[in-house]
């Protein structure tokens, strides 16, 4: 999975959350002990949970993509002979 190393454990938990939520939504939809409205409401509740987990997972992926872009920018600057340490110090007011 394309997330930062420090985010891998959380990402795995979120994948499991997505999987479980989809399972529960499908189970609720086919639950014959509830009327159709009850089944749909329960399935929808689990779909909202799936979307929450997916949104958090998407954010971790976006964070990694942003990190990769910054790493690439630093490499380009180094290739051009630009010392980013000087830029960082100047932006900090030194």
mmCIF file of C-alpha atoms in Angstrom:
data_model
loop_
_atom_site.group_PDB
_atom_site.id
_atom_site.type_symbol
_atom_site.label_atom_id
_atom_site.label_comp_id
_atom_site.label_asym_id
_atom_site.label_seq_id
_atom_site.Cartn_x
_atom_site.Cartn_y
_atom_site.Cartn_z
ATOM 1 C CA UNK A 1 0.000 0.000 0.000
ATOM 2 C CA UNK A 2 1.350 3.416 -0.932
ATOM 3 C CA UNK A 3 1.441 5.149 2.470
ATOM 4 C CA UNK A 4 4.237 6.490 4.646
ATOM 5 C CA UNK A 5 6.089 3.900 6.725
ATOM 6 C CA UNK A 6 4.750 5.386 9.966
ATOM 7 C CA UNK A 7 1.175 5.163 8.620
ATOM 8 C CA UNK A 8 1.273 1.494 7.545
ATOM 9 C CA UNK A 9 -0.273 0.103 10.740
ATOM 10 C CA UNK A 10 -3.132 2.600 10.646
ATOM 11 C CA UNK A 11 -3.623 1.959 6.923
ATOM 12 C CA UNK A 12 -3.916 -1.778 7.561
ATOM 13 C CA UNK A 13 -6.496 -1.141 10.288
ATOM 14 C CA UNK A 14 -8.455 1.083 7.917
ATOM 15 C CA UNK A 15 -8.398 -1.584 5.186
ATOM 16 C CA UNK A 16 -9.758 -4.082 7.710
ATOM 17 C CA UNK A 17 -12.410 -1.540 8.740
ATOM 18 C CA UNK A 18 -13.445 -1.118 5.096
ATOM 19 C CA UNK A 19 -13.625 -4.871 4.581
ATOM 20 C CA UNK A 20 -15.648 -5.443 7.755
ATOM 21 C CA UNK A 21 -18.015 -2.558 7.030
ATOM 22 C CA UNK A 22 -18.771 -3.877 3.545
ATOM 23 C CA UNK A 23 -19.329 -7.358 4.963
ATOM 24 C CA UNK A 24 -21.738 -5.988 7.587
ATOM 25 C CA UNK A 25 -23.585 -3.871 5.000
ATOM 26 C CA UNK A 26 -24.060 -6.891 2.753
ATOM 27 C CA UNK A 27 -25.104 -9.070 5.700
ATOM 28 C CA UNK A 28 -27.620 -6.450 6.843
ATOM 29 C CA UNK A 29 -29.070 -6.163 3.358
ATOM 30 C CA UNK A 30 -29.775 -9.894 3.204
ATOM 31 C CA UNK A 31 -30.958 -10.194 6.826
ATOM 32 C CA UNK A 32 -34.444 -11.709 6.541
ATOM 33 C CA UNK A 33 -35.299 -10.972 10.179
ATOM 34 C CA UNK A 34 -35.748 -7.255 9.363
ATOM 35 C CA UNK A 35 -38.242 -5.603 7.042
ATOM 36 C CA UNK A 36 -36.862 -3.944 3.907
ATOM 37 C CA UNK A 37 -36.633 -0.509 5.541
ATOM 38 C CA UNK A 38 -34.751 -1.888 8.533
ATOM 39 C CA UNK A 39 -32.397 -3.808 6.264
ATOM 40 C CA UNK A 40 -31.705 -0.759 4.125
ATOM 41 C CA UNK A 41 -31.165 1.487 7.149
ATOM 42 C CA UNK A 42 -28.710 -0.960 8.708
ATOM 43 C CA UNK A 43 -26.871 -1.469 5.412
ATOM 44 C CA UNK A 44 -26.686 2.287 4.908
ATOM 45 C CA UNK A 45 -25.271 2.768 8.408
ATOM 46 C CA UNK A 46 -22.464 0.340 7.592
ATOM 47 C CA UNK A 47 -21.855 1.998 4.231
ATOM 48 C CA UNK A 48 -21.344 5.313 6.033
ATOM 49 C CA UNK A 49 -18.764 3.598 8.241
ATOM 50 C CA UNK A 50 -17.084 2.196 5.115
ATOM 51 C CA UNK A 51 -16.948 5.677 3.572
ATOM 52 C CA UNK A 52 -15.429 7.120 6.757
ATOM 53 C CA UNK A 53 -12.681 4.480 6.785
ATOM 54 C CA UNK A 54 -12.079 4.896 3.049
ATOM 55 C CA UNK A 55 -11.847 8.687 3.401
ATOM 56 C CA UNK A 56 -9.225 8.284 6.155
ATOM 57 C CA UNK A 57 -7.321 5.762 4.033
ATOM 58 C CA UNK A 58 -7.449 8.078 1.008
ATOM 59 C CA UNK A 59 -6.000 10.842 3.194
ATOM 60 C CA UNK A 60 -3.028 8.643 4.135
ATOM 61 C CA UNK A 61 -2.403 7.905 0.446
ATOM 62 C CA UNK A 62 -2.661 11.620 -0.396
ATOM 63 C CA UNK A 63 -0.200 12.416 2.397
ATOM 64 C CA UNK A 64 2.317 9.932 0.908
ATOM 65 C CA UNK A 65 1.854 11.376 -2.585
ATOM 66 C CA UNK A 66 2.524 14.870 -1.219
ATOM 67 C CA UNK A 67 5.630 13.583 0.562
ATOM 68 C CA UNK A 68 6.877 11.952 -2.646
ATOM 69 C CA UNK A 69 6.397 15.220 -4.561
ATOM 70 C CA UNK A 70 8.444 17.095 -1.961
ATOM 71 C CA UNK A 71 11.215 14.485 -2.118
ATOM 72 C CA UNK A 72 11.248 14.807 -5.903
ATOM 73 C CA UNK A 73 11.412 18.609 -5.636
ATOM 74 C CA UNK A 74 14.369 18.374 -3.255
ATOM 75 C CA UNK A 75 16.170 16.058 -5.695
ATOM 76 C CA UNK A 76 15.591 18.475 -8.592
ATOM 77 C CA UNK A 77 16.897 21.357 -6.487
ATOM 78 C CA UNK A 78 20.004 19.351 -5.537
ATOM 79 C CA UNK A 79 20.632 18.529 -9.203
ATOM 80 C CA UNK A 80 20.524 22.248 -9.962
ATOM 81 C CA UNK A 81 22.949 23.016 -7.156
ATOM 82 C CA UNK A 82 20.430 24.703 -4.890
ATOM 83 C CA UNK A 83 21.151 24.182 -1.192
ATOM 84 C CA UNK A 84 17.758 23.743 0.439
ATOM 85 C CA UNK A 85 19.305 24.048 3.916
ATOM 86 C CA UNK A 86 20.060 27.708 3.122
ATOM 87 C CA UNK A 87 16.507 28.241 1.884
ATOM 88 C CA UNK A 88 15.063 26.669 5.025
ATOM 89 C CA UNK A 89 17.247 28.841 7.276
ATOM 90 C CA UNK A 90 16.294 32.005 5.394
ATOM 91 C CA UNK A 91 12.598 31.162 5.578
ATOM 92 C CA UNK A 92 12.976 30.705 9.353
ATOM 93 C CA UNK A 93 14.314 34.258 9.610
ATOM 94 C CA UNK A 94 17.994 33.446 10.084
#
